[in-house]
Amino acid sequence: MWPIAFAVGVACLLLGLVISWIVAAIGAVLAVVFGFLWARDVTRDVRDEVPAIEPETRAVADQPSASTTRAVATPQPLPAYTRSRFLEASTLGVGAAIGAVVTLPVLGFTVLPSFTNLEEDEADLGPIENFPEGEYVIASFLANASAGEVSRRTTFVRNNGLTEGGEPSFTILYSRCVHLGCPVQPNGPIDEENTKEINGVELRPVLAQSFGCPCHGGLYDAEGNRQAGPPVRSLDRMTFSIRNGRLVLGELFAVGNVSGTGANATISRYPWSVPGTHVDGVEAWLYPIVPSQVTG
Amino acid sequence: MARDLGELNREEYANYKDDVKKEGKGFFPFAMWHDTVMSFVVVCVITALAAVWYFDADGTEPGLLGPWYTEPAEPGTTDFIPRPDWYFYFLFYLLRIFEWPETVFIATVGIPTLLLILLLGLPFYDRRRERRPLHRPVAMVAAVLTILSMAVLTWKGATAKEALGSELVLLVPTWAEEQGFADDPAAVTGAELFAQSGCMNCHVYLGEGNANLGAPDLSEIGRTNDAEYFVRYLTNPAAFGNNVMGSYSYLGQENLEALGAFLEASKGPSEDE
Amino acid sequence: MAAKSKRDQMIDMAVLAPLDWVDERTGAVRGTKWFLFRNVPRDISWMQTLGSAALTAFIVQTVTGAILAMYYKPSSEIDPLTGKPIAYSSIEAITNEITLGWLVRGTHRWGASVFIILLFLHMGRVFLFGAYKYPRELQWITGVLILVMGMLMGFTGYLLPWDQTAYWATVVGINLNGTAPFAGPWLAQFLASGPEIGSDTLPKWYALHMLLIPGALIALIFVHIYLVTRLGVSSPPWSKEAAGRERTAVEPTGARAGLVRGSGGD
């Protein structure tokens, strides 16, 4: 009977795949149950009585087969790789796998987002008429509008007029000191009367061509080059573009040195890295790879 | 009888356990009594500090123990001088000592890492069995030097002052009175410019400003030179051998003359005080 | 054995029986008794109280910190109602409005300083006594790690009010770490959650301050206290009755002089 029932089950399963899944499920159950019963019947002669063997411990398993006292002849000598060793190894292995599955994603989640989830908007500072030529304006804006005030950045912007090739030139210095990140002050009085604030961008003209950091006395000249004190490189700058007559800021980069001035300056540009890290000279070898080189 | 260090140590420890068993006193109540009293003192001190701090201050107005909080964080400020909590002052002041760009990382990570390695490894490089302080000269001298230098660095970090343009400007009336130029509008303007142009990031004037960068104290500079000299100096410091200051000619002739008047009037606190 | 008085029987039922019930199943009562009534050297004094005082300060910090966590909001977004960052507003509320908030916050803030002072004093005392030598090396090492963790707690906690002091001290602190060779810039970017402090920084530092570093601290403190209980407190080394002092043979004098070979009579 069993083979017939098994065949019926298989047929139902195949039919059900076409007609309806309930039929298929019933067929699967029939096939499994009667298939099992059929197999049990068929193998009845082949299945032996299970011989009484002493429980396998490590000591028993690792010894050669001469130690067993069973009358029934073992078909082959006990293999060197015993069951207990397999169980030990697989317990540790599966444990390690569990550990990995739990901790690796968590570790990745802890560490990686600081390097991968980086968004920055381009900041629109307004019409370039707001930036008189040759003078610095303190411009503060939100680097990431969705993050809000926590992403506010301040830069010192100077309109340099046109380069020799006729392109507009701006010097945009980042206000964080490159010694340890203190806020740098412009060395001169701020023109409070001509201060503007539009759409979260604040513009304050200042009569200054040098900058000083109060923390440890760092002094920068009009191009942001270090003049005195502990800063390890020139002030960081930002890239920019002019769109529809408006000054739009791009990304931050580090500066080793600036030679020349204003529109004709030559700027040695490096990928941005944390204040206090050298970008050129011997000490740059201390920082061979910095995050911005990898994350862009 | 040469016995090795491990054996001597183990024997001493066995004696110790023996002595404690035979002659020791119970942790409770003898030692625990001391612990409890001391803990009570600690809790009282903490509460007292909290109370004094709260009742003496008011919002951002500081009291004896500082304000409740300062202004909300402003990432875009140009008007603030960072400070860590007091127990980091010794590291903070180290940064001032290592003021050359090439030496920055010594103060930021070099020295602290070295100190930590020395601390952690102490039981491994001091293997002598001697514990009495008077018989451990190297240890005691090292300890005293460390404590003294950390104390000095912490104190110097606590008393370090810097120049913040917006705060210094408020001192101008005091300066005017002390130096006697209150009736000279050019000098007053010059004083305000002096405060706002970062001069005191390097110079000291009447007790304010930064002293450790090698720039001279300008409180009495008017005794040696006149306004016209100062205008020439500020226009081109390099001509006078000064390669650290840049030119301040960008301030404009009128402002430079005001600065000159101010510096000339700075002859030191008035004699009729 | 005299029959127990009625009062003793009542104490037995009310107090001792439950304790025995627990002790049979857990061993907790006998463990506590061992901890409390173990012997310590007879010459220890007030100098040895600095460690437990530091522990008290730590407990104060944990308790006040846990309660402050119920009212503090770790977000740097601007609260539309107050126009200030949400974390800052929650600190203002704790200090000004919430009942006894000022006391709990003040206790937590000054408890931190007291905790660190006590750690340094305790370390100095241990150094003076040479109590970092055999067999207490691991105690010293865990102790130094506790000191480092304590200062990191101060560093991470300092950012939480999100005022100017907090923000800029943290900027400089992160950049200080950034100057370490090779790994520095990466560590700085991890700490700041980006090239600079952004909106993810405060929650990360809150998690460090509330969960990760306290977890490490508590584990270290456990090991440290286990060790001091197991190895014993050391006597002042200059003490005449120091436990573990050199054993010298006692030479009898007077009537017993001469009875022990090698001892002189007087």
PDB file of N, CA, C and O in Angstrom, chain B residues 9-10 13 15-17 19-21 23-25 27-28 35 39 53 68-71 73-75 83 86-87 108 119 126 128 130-131 136, chain C residues 36 38-40 42 52 56 88 96 105 110 113 127-128 132-134 140 154 162-165 167 169 176 179 230-233 244-245 247:
ATOM      1  N   ASN B   9      59.461  36.662  47.463  1.00  0.00           N
ATOM      2  CA  ASN B   9      58.158  37.308  47.444  1.00  0.00           C
ATOM      3  C   ASN B   9      57.093  36.403  48.038  1.00  0.00           C
ATOM      4  O   ASN B   9      56.270  36.828  48.856  1.00  0.00           O
ATOM      5  N   ARG B  10      57.126  35.166  47.622  1.00  0.00           N
ATOM      6  CA  ARG B  10      56.080  34.254  48.084  1.00  0.00           C
ATOM      7  C   ARG B  10      56.182  34.013  49.578  1.00  0.00           C
ATOM      8  O   ARG B  10      55.184  33.919  50.282  1.00  0.00           O
ATOM      9  N   TYR B  13      54.810  36.979  51.358  1.00  0.00           N
ATOM     10  CA  TYR B  13      53.357  37.001  51.296  1.00  0.00           C
ATOM     11  C   TYR B  13      52.748  35.961  52.225  1.00  0.00           C
ATOM     12  O   TYR B  13      51.716  36.198  52.854  1.00  0.00           O
ATOM     13  N   ASN B  15      54.073  35.019  55.012  1.00  0.00           N
ATOM     14  CA  ASN B  15      54.175  35.635  56.345  1.00  0.00           C
ATOM     15  C   ASN B  15      53.066  36.635  56.552  1.00  0.00           C
ATOM     16  O   ASN B  15      52.463  36.743  57.624  1.00  0.00           O
ATOM     17  N   TYR B  16      52.812  37.396  55.476  1.00  0.00           N
ATOM     18  CA  TYR B  16      51.764  38.415  55.571  1.00  0.00           C
ATOM     19  C   TYR B  16      50.431  37.769  55.921  1.00  0.00           C
ATOM     20  O   TYR B  16      49.730  38.209  56.842  1.00  0.00           O
ATOM     21  N   LYS B  17      50.107  36.712  55.186  1.00  0.00           N
ATOM     22  CA  LYS B  17      48.801  36.096  55.431  1.00  0.00           C
ATOM     23  C   LYS B  17      48.733  35.542  56.854  1.00  0.00           C
ATOM     24  O   LYS B  17      47.712  35.628  57.536  1.00  0.00           O
ATOM     25  N   ASP B  19      50.406  36.707  59.485  1.00  0.00           N
ATOM     26  CA  ASP B  19      50.274  37.804  60.432  1.00  0.00           C
ATOM     27  C   ASP B  19      48.845  38.319  60.470  1.00  0.00           C
ATOM     28  O   ASP B  19      48.288  38.603  61.539  1.00  0.00           O
ATOM     29  N   VAL B  20      48.271  38.440  59.302  1.00  0.00           N
ATOM     30  CA  VAL B  20      46.909  38.970  59.271  1.00  0.00           C
ATOM     31  C   VAL B  20      45.962  38.031  59.990  1.00  0.00           C
ATOM     32  O   VAL B  20      45.079  38.453  60.746  1.00  0.00           O
ATOM     33  N   LYS B  21      46.189  36.750  59.791  1.00  0.00           N
ATOM     34  CA  LYS B  21      45.279  35.795  60.441  1.00  0.00           C
ATOM     35  C   LYS B  21      45.403  35.866  61.950  1.00  0.00           C
ATOM     36  O   LYS B  21      44.417  35.870  62.683  1.00  0.00           O
ATOM     37  N   GLU B  23      47.166  38.294  63.928  1.00  0.00           N
ATOM     38  CA  GLU B  23      47.168  39.569  64.627  1.00  0.00           C
ATOM     39  C   GLU B  23      46.161  40.549  64.067  1.00  0.00           C
ATOM     40  O   GLU B  23      46.014  41.645  64.592  1.00  0.00           O
ATOM     41  N   GLY B  24      45.534  40.217  62.973  1.00  0.00           N
ATOM     42  CA  GLY B  24      44.690  41.208  62.312  1.00  0.00           C
ATOM     43  C   GLY B  24      43.419  41.488  63.079  1.00  0.00           C
ATOM     44  O   GLY B  24      43.040  40.773  63.998  1.00  0.00           O
ATOM     45  N   LYS B  25      42.761  42.557  62.659  1.00  0.00           N
ATOM     46  CA  LYS B  25      41.461  42.878  63.242  1.00  0.00           C
ATOM     47  C   LYS B  25      40.403  42.745  62.161  1.00  0.00           C
ATOM     48  O   LYS B  25      40.712  42.789  60.967  1.00  0.00           O
ATOM     49  N   PHE B  27      37.640  43.392  59.462  1.00  0.00           N
ATOM     50  CA  PHE B  27      37.327  44.493  58.561  1.00  0.00           C
ATOM     51  C   PHE B  27      36.123  45.258  59.079  1.00  0.00           C
ATOM     52  O   PHE B  27      36.112  46.494  59.124  1.00  0.00           O
ATOM     53  N   PHE B  28      35.096  44.495  59.451  1.00  0.00           N
ATOM     54  CA  PHE B  28      33.944  45.106  60.103  1.00  0.00           C
ATOM     55  C   PHE B  28      34.077  44.853  61.578  1.00  0.00           C
ATOM     56  O   PHE B  28      34.179  43.695  61.969  1.00  0.00           O
ATOM     57  N   ASP B  35      36.183  53.724  56.711  1.00  0.00           N
ATOM     58  CA  ASP B  35      35.670  53.889  55.350  1.00  0.00           C
ATOM     59  C   ASP B  35      34.347  54.647  55.345  1.00  0.00           C
ATOM     60  O   ASP B  35      34.128  55.528  54.523  1.00  0.00           O
ATOM     61  N   SER B  39      33.626  58.200  53.647  1.00  0.00           N
ATOM     62  CA  SER B  39      32.622  58.304  52.588  1.00  0.00           C
ATOM     63  C   SER B  39      31.592  59.365  52.932  1.00  0.00           C
ATOM     64  O   SER B  39      31.131  60.103  52.057  1.00  0.00           O
ATOM     65  N   TRP B  53      27.776  76.130  44.375  1.00  0.00           N
ATOM     66  CA  TRP B  53      27.760  76.392  42.939  1.00  0.00           C
ATOM     67  C   TRP B  53      26.401  76.918  42.503  1.00  0.00           C
ATOM     68  O   TRP B  53      26.296  77.911  41.788  1.00  0.00           O
ATOM     69  N   TRP B  68      26.135  78.265  35.834  1.00  0.00           N
ATOM     70  CA  TRP B  68      25.407  77.009  35.675  1.00  0.00           C
ATOM     71  C   TRP B  68      25.689  76.417  34.307  1.00  0.00           C
ATOM     72  O   TRP B  68      25.745  75.203  34.131  1.00  0.00           O
ATOM     73  N   TYR B  69      25.774  77.275  33.312  1.00  0.00           N
ATOM     74  CA  TYR B  69      26.110  76.872  31.947  1.00  0.00           C
ATOM     75  C   TYR B  69      26.534  78.127  31.209  1.00  0.00           C
ATOM     76  O   TYR B  69      26.247  79.233  31.632  1.00  0.00           O
ATOM     77  N   THR B  70      27.265  77.953  30.117  1.00  0.00           N
ATOM     78  CA  THR B  70      27.590  79.121  29.296  1.00  0.00           C
ATOM     79  C   THR B  70      26.554  79.205  28.176  1.00  0.00           C
ATOM     80  O   THR B  70      25.553  78.496  28.202  1.00  0.00           O
ATOM     81  N   GLU B  71      26.797  80.066  27.198  1.00  0.00           N
ATOM     82  CA  GLU B  71      25.839  80.224  26.104  1.00  0.00           C
ATOM     83  C   GLU B  71      25.691  78.926  25.316  1.00  0.00           C
ATOM     84  O   GLU B  71      26.593  78.101  25.316  1.00  0.00           O
ATOM     85  N   ALA B  73      25.893  76.182  22.414  1.00  0.00           N
ATOM     86  CA  ALA B  73      27.022  75.954  21.522  1.00  0.00           C
ATOM     87  C   ALA B  73      26.822  76.652  20.190  1.00  0.00           C
ATOM     88  O   ALA B  73      25.739  76.613  19.608  1.00  0.00           O
ATOM     89  N   GLU B  74      27.876  77.327  19.723  1.00  0.00           N
ATOM     90  CA  GLU B  74      27.802  78.005  18.433  1.00  0.00           C
ATOM     91  C   GLU B  74      28.974  77.548  17.589  1.00  0.00           C
ATOM     92  O   GLU B  74      30.079  78.066  17.756  1.00  0.00           O
ATOM     93  N   PRO B  75      28.765  76.612  16.694  1.00  0.00           N
ATOM     94  CA  PRO B  75      29.896  76.116  15.908  1.00  0.00           C
ATOM     95  C   PRO B  75      30.530  77.175  15.029  1.00  0.00           C
ATOM     96  O   PRO B  75      31.672  77.037  14.612  1.00  0.00           O
ATOM     97  N   ARG B  83      38.271  75.854  26.724  1.00  0.00           N
ATOM     98  CA  ARG B  83      38.958  75.396  27.925  1.00  0.00           C
ATOM     99  C   ARG B  83      38.435  74.009  28.282  1.00  0.00           C
ATOM    100  O   ARG B  83      37.241  73.786  28.251  1.00  0.00           O
ATOM    101  N   TRP B  86      38.992  71.178  34.637  1.00  0.00           N
ATOM    102  CA  TRP B  86      40.231  71.506  35.356  1.00  0.00           C
ATOM    103  C   TRP B  86      41.242  70.369  35.410  1.00  0.00           C
ATOM    104  O   TRP B  86      42.457  70.603  35.392  1.00  0.00           O
ATOM    105  N   TYR B  87      40.769  69.106  35.439  1.00  0.00           N
ATOM    106  CA  TYR B  87      41.733  68.013  35.588  1.00  0.00           C
ATOM    107  C   TYR B  87      42.492  67.750  34.300  1.00  0.00           C
ATOM    108  O   TYR B  87      43.367  66.907  34.247  1.00  0.00           O
ATOM    109  N   THR B 108      50.528  66.790  22.356  1.00  0.00           N
ATOM    110  CA  THR B 108      49.157  66.284  22.252  1.00  0.00           C
ATOM    111  C   THR B 108      49.094  64.804  22.591  1.00  0.00           C
ATOM    112  O   THR B 108      48.243  64.382  23.357  1.00  0.00           O
ATOM    113  N   LEU B 119      53.171  54.541  33.775  1.00  0.00           N
ATOM    114  CA  LEU B 119      52.274  54.200  34.874  1.00  0.00           C
ATOM    115  C   LEU B 119      51.879  52.728  34.835  1.00  0.00           C
ATOM    116  O   LEU B 119      51.965  52.021  35.835  1.00  0.00           O
ATOM    117  N   ASP B 126      59.715  48.159  38.355  1.00  0.00           N
ATOM    118  CA  ASP B 126      60.142  48.311  39.739  1.00  0.00           C
ATOM    119  C   ASP B 126      59.883  47.010  40.454  1.00  0.00           C
ATOM    120  O   ASP B 126      58.795  46.783  40.982  1.00  0.00           O
ATOM    121  N   ARG B 128      61.932  45.767  42.871  1.00  0.00           N
ATOM    122  CA  ARG B 128      62.577  45.654  44.162  1.00  0.00           C
ATOM    123  C   ARG B 128      61.548  45.384  45.232  1.00  0.00           C
ATOM    124  O   ARG B 128      60.433  45.901  45.163  1.00  0.00           O
ATOM    125  N   GLU B 130      61.669  46.299  48.295  1.00  0.00           N
ATOM    126  CA  GLU B 130      61.636  47.318  49.326  1.00  0.00           C
ATOM    127  C   GLU B 130      60.390  48.184  49.186  1.00  0.00           C
ATOM    128  O   GLU B 130      60.096  48.705  48.111  1.00  0.00           O
ATOM    129  N   ARG B 131      59.665  48.382  50.328  1.00  0.00           N
ATOM    130  CA  ARG B 131      58.469  49.215  50.261  1.00  0.00           C
ATOM    131  C   ARG B 131      58.577  50.493  51.041  1.00  0.00           C
ATOM    132  O   ARG B 131      57.797  51.408  50.842  1.00  0.00           O
ATOM    133  N   ARG B 136      63.499  54.062  49.156  1.00  0.00           N
ATOM    134  CA  ARG B 136      63.260  53.999  47.711  1.00  0.00           C
ATOM    135  C   ARG B 136      63.474  55.380  47.130  1.00  0.00           C
ATOM    136  O   ARG B 136      62.527  56.054  46.718  1.00  0.00           O
TER     137      ARG B 136
ATOM    138  N   LEU C  36      32.771  40.703  55.327  1.00  0.00           N
ATOM    139  CA  LEU C  36      32.700  41.675  56.402  1.00  0.00           C
ATOM    140  C   LEU C  36      33.647  41.355  57.549  1.00  0.00           C
ATOM    141  O   LEU C  36      34.262  42.243  58.123  1.00  0.00           O
ATOM    142  N   ARG C  38      36.360  39.311  57.617  1.00  0.00           N
ATOM    143  CA  ARG C  38      37.729  38.877  57.344  1.00  0.00           C
ATOM    144  C   ARG C  38      38.688  39.795  58.097  1.00  0.00           C
ATOM    145  O   ARG C  38      38.365  40.952  58.378  1.00  0.00           O
ATOM    146  N   ASN C  39      39.881  39.281  58.336  1.00  0.00           N
ATOM    147  CA  ASN C  39      40.871  40.090  59.023  1.00  0.00           C
ATOM    148  C   ASN C  39      41.600  41.003  58.060  1.00  0.00           C
ATOM    149  O   ASN C  39      41.829  40.650  56.908  1.00  0.00           O
ATOM    150  N   VAL C  40      41.945  42.186  58.578  1.00  0.00           N
ATOM    151  CA  VAL C  40      42.859  43.057  57.852  1.00  0.00           C
ATOM    152  C   VAL C  40      43.988  43.401  58.813  1.00  0.00           C
ATOM    153  O   VAL C  40      43.833  43.265  60.021  1.00  0.00           O
ATOM    154  N   ARG C  42      46.407  44.967  61.477  1.00  0.00           N
ATOM    155  CA  ARG C  42      45.939  45.770  62.588  1.00  0.00           C
ATOM    156  C   ARG C  42      46.408  47.208  62.524  1.00  0.00           C
ATOM    157  O   ARG C  42      45.909  48.064  63.253  1.00  0.00           O
ATOM    158  N   SER C  52      37.977  53.329  49.082  1.00  0.00           N
ATOM    159  CA  SER C  52      36.524  53.186  49.233  1.00  0.00           C
ATOM    160  C   SER C  52      35.838  54.539  49.093  1.00  0.00           C
ATOM    161  O   SER C  52      34.684  54.619  48.670  1.00  0.00           O
ATOM    162  N   THR C  56      32.742  55.350  46.717  1.00  0.00           N
ATOM    163  CA  THR C  56      31.526  56.082  47.089  1.00  0.00           C
ATOM    164  C   THR C  56      31.231  57.173  46.086  1.00  0.00           C
ATOM    165  O   THR C  56      30.090  57.349  45.639  1.00  0.00           O
ATOM    166  N   TYR C  88      20.713  71.468  25.441  1.00  0.00           N
ATOM    167  CA  TYR C  88      20.910  72.644  26.280  1.00  0.00           C
ATOM    168  C   TYR C  88      19.631  73.002  27.006  1.00  0.00           C
ATOM    169  O   TYR C  88      19.640  73.298  28.213  1.00  0.00           O
ATOM    170  N   ASN C  96      16.695  74.679  36.306  1.00  0.00           N
ATOM    171  CA  ASN C  96      15.801  75.752  36.729  1.00  0.00           C
ATOM    172  C   ASN C  96      14.418  75.302  37.127  1.00  0.00           C
ATOM    173  O   ASN C  96      13.802  75.902  37.995  1.00  0.00           O
ATOM    174  N   ARG C 105      21.923  67.621  39.550  1.00  0.00           N
ATOM    175  CA  ARG C 105      22.886  67.992  38.514  1.00  0.00           C
ATOM    176  C   ARG C 105      24.180  68.498  39.140  1.00  0.00           C
ATOM    177  O   ARG C 105      25.280  68.148  38.727  1.00  0.00           O
ATOM    178  N   TRP C 110      29.930  68.095  40.418  1.00  0.00           N
ATOM    179  CA  TRP C 110      31.042  68.219  41.361  1.00  0.00           C
ATOM    180  C   TRP C 110      31.520  66.864  41.836  1.00  0.00           C
ATOM    181  O   TRP C 110      32.680  66.688  42.175  1.00  0.00           O
ATOM    182  N   SER C 113      34.482  65.843  39.749  1.00  0.00           N
ATOM    183  CA  SER C 113      35.777  66.386  40.159  1.00  0.00           C
ATOM    184  C   SER C 113      36.294  65.690  41.414  1.00  0.00           C
ATOM    185  O   SER C 113      37.473  65.346  41.498  1.00  0.00           O
ATOM    186  N   PHE C 127      51.168  54.265  45.747  1.00  0.00           N
ATOM    187  CA  PHE C 127      52.555  54.376  45.302  1.00  0.00           C
ATOM    188  C   PHE C 127      53.472  54.551  46.502  1.00  0.00           C
ATOM    189  O   PHE C 127      54.515  53.909  46.612  1.00  0.00           O
ATOM    190  N   LEU C 128      53.049  55.418  47.427  1.00  0.00           N
ATOM    191  CA  LEU C 128      53.870  55.679  48.605  1.00  0.00           C
ATOM    192  C   LEU C 128      54.114  54.402  49.394  1.00  0.00           C
ATOM    193  O   LEU C 128      55.212  54.152  49.881  1.00  0.00           O
ATOM    194  N   TYR C 132      52.038  48.384  45.021  1.00  0.00           N
ATOM    195  CA  TYR C 132      51.827  47.900  43.661  1.00  0.00           C
ATOM    196  C   TYR C 132      52.744  46.728  43.370  1.00  0.00           C
ATOM    197  O   TYR C 132      52.745  46.192  42.277  1.00  0.00           O
ATOM    198  N   LYS C 133      53.550  46.365  44.381  1.00  0.00           N
ATOM    199  CA  LYS C 133      54.516  45.290  44.151  1.00  0.00           C
ATOM    200  C   LYS C 133      53.849  43.941  44.397  1.00  0.00           C
ATOM    201  O   LYS C 133      52.696  43.863  44.781  1.00  0.00           O
ATOM    202  N   TYR C 134      54.615  42.875  44.198  1.00  0.00           N
ATOM    203  CA  TYR C 134      54.058  41.529  44.366  1.00  0.00           C
ATOM    204  C   TYR C 134      53.244  41.442  45.636  1.00  0.00           C
ATOM    205  O   TYR C 134      53.678  41.918  46.674  1.00  0.00           O
ATOM    206  N   TRP C 140      47.300  47.274  40.590  1.00  0.00           N
ATOM    207  CA  TRP C 140      47.791  48.557  40.121  1.00  0.00           C
ATOM    208  C   TRP C 140      47.343  48.796  38.686  1.00  0.00           C
ATOM    209  O   TRP C 140      46.878  49.878  38.323  1.00  0.00           O
ATOM    210  N   GLY C 154      34.892  61.950  32.421  1.00  0.00           N
ATOM    211  CA  GLY C 154      34.837  63.410  32.541  1.00  0.00           C
ATOM    212  C   GLY C 154      34.836  64.067  31.182  1.00  0.00           C
ATOM    213  O   GLY C 154      34.086  65.004  30.914  1.00  0.00           O
ATOM    214  N   TRP C 162      26.106  70.749  25.952  1.00  0.00           N
ATOM    215  CA  TRP C 162      26.073  71.375  24.624  1.00  0.00           C
ATOM    216  C   TRP C 162      26.047  72.895  24.730  1.00  0.00           C
ATOM    217  O   TRP C 162      25.342  73.585  24.001  1.00  0.00           O
ATOM    218  N   ASP C 163      26.855  73.447  25.650  1.00  0.00           N
ATOM    219  CA  ASP C 163      27.025  74.892  25.615  1.00  0.00           C
ATOM    220  C   ASP C 163      28.380  75.194  24.984  1.00  0.00           C
ATOM    221  O   ASP C 163      29.078  74.272  24.547  1.00  0.00           O
ATOM    222  N   GLN C 164      28.747  76.453  24.915  1.00  0.00           N
ATOM    223  CA  GLN C 164      29.986  76.827  24.241  1.00  0.00           C
ATOM    224  C   GLN C 164      31.184  76.116  24.865  1.00  0.00           C
ATOM    225  O   GLN C 164      32.036  75.578  24.164  1.00  0.00           O
ATOM    226  N   THR C 165      31.243  76.130  26.200  1.00  0.00           N
ATOM    227  CA  THR C 165      32.362  75.474  26.883  1.00  0.00           C
ATOM    228  C   THR C 165      32.465  74.025  26.453  1.00  0.00           C
ATOM    229  O   THR C 165      33.536  73.538  26.108  1.00  0.00           O
ATOM    230  N   TYR C 167      31.143  72.427  23.794  1.00  0.00           N
ATOM    231  CA  TYR C 167      31.405  72.190  22.384  1.00  0.00           C
ATOM    232  C   TYR C 167      32.868  72.411  22.045  1.00  0.00           C
ATOM    233  O   TYR C 167      33.529  71.545  21.446  1.00  0.00           O
ATOM    234  N   ALA C 169      35.618  72.739  23.997  1.00  0.00           N
ATOM    235  CA  ALA C 169      36.571  71.860  24.683  1.00  0.00           C
ATOM    236  C   ALA C 169      36.636  70.524  23.959  1.00  0.00           C
ATOM    237  O   ALA C 169      37.702  69.926  23.796  1.00  0.00           O
ATOM    238  N   LEU C 176      43.122  66.951  19.364  1.00  0.00           N
ATOM    239  CA  LEU C 176      44.300  66.455  20.064  1.00  0.00           C
ATOM    240  C   LEU C 176      44.510  64.982  19.745  1.00  0.00           C
ATOM    241  O   LEU C 176      45.611  64.540  19.438  1.00  0.00           O
ATOM    242  N   THR C 179      45.955  64.156  16.292  1.00  0.00           N
ATOM    243  CA  THR C 179      47.356  64.339  15.919  1.00  0.00           C
ATOM    244  C   THR C 179      48.189  63.098  16.168  1.00  0.00           C
ATOM    245  O   THR C 179      49.387  63.102  15.897  1.00  0.00           O
ATOM    246  N   ARG C 230      40.844  39.504  47.971  1.00  0.00           N
ATOM    247  CA  ARG C 230      41.558  38.234  47.937  1.00  0.00           C
ATOM    248  C   ARG C 230      42.985  38.372  48.438  1.00  0.00           C
ATOM    249  O   ARG C 230      43.465  37.556  49.211  1.00  0.00           O
ATOM    250  N   LEU C 231      43.673  39.424  47.973  1.00  0.00           N
ATOM    251  CA  LEU C 231      45.098  39.534  48.289  1.00  0.00           C
ATOM    252  C   LEU C 231      45.356  40.225  49.608  1.00  0.00           C
ATOM    253  O   LEU C 231      46.443  40.124  50.157  1.00  0.00           O
ATOM    254  N   GLY C 232      44.389  40.972  50.102  1.00  0.00           N
ATOM    255  CA  GLY C 232      44.582  41.649  51.380  1.00  0.00           C
ATOM    256  C   GLY C 232      45.133  43.046  51.211  1.00  0.00           C
ATOM    257  O   GLY C 232      45.812  43.369  50.238  1.00  0.00           O
ATOM    258  N   VAL C 233      44.834  43.877  52.224  1.00  0.00           N
ATOM    259  CA  VAL C 233      45.321  45.259  52.229  1.00  0.00           C
ATOM    260  C   VAL C 233      46.725  45.247  52.796  1.00  0.00           C
ATOM    261  O   VAL C 233      47.013  44.526  53.754  1.00  0.00           O
ATOM    262  N   GLY C 244      53.596  40.775  57.493  1.00  0.00           N
ATOM    263  CA  GLY C 244      54.558  40.366  56.485  1.00  0.00           C
ATOM    264  C   GLY C 244      55.965  40.844  56.789  1.00  0.00           C
ATOM    265  O   GLY C 244      56.866  40.721  55.982  1.00  0.00           O
ATOM    266  N   ARG C 245      56.163  41.416  57.986  1.00  0.00           N
ATOM    267  CA  ARG C 245      57.492  41.918  58.327  1.00  0.00           C
ATOM    268  C   ARG C 245      58.461  40.753  58.436  1.00  0.00           C
ATOM    269  O   ARG C 245      58.073  39.590  58.577  1.00  0.00           O
ATOM    270  N   ARG C 247      60.855  38.070  59.718  1.00  0.00           N
ATOM    271  CA  ARG C 247      60.834  37.259  60.935  1.00  0.00           C
ATOM    272  C   ARG C 247      62.230  37.228  61.520  1.00  0.00           C
ATOM    273  O   ARG C 247      63.146  36.722  60.903  1.00  0.00           O
TER     274      ARG C 247
END
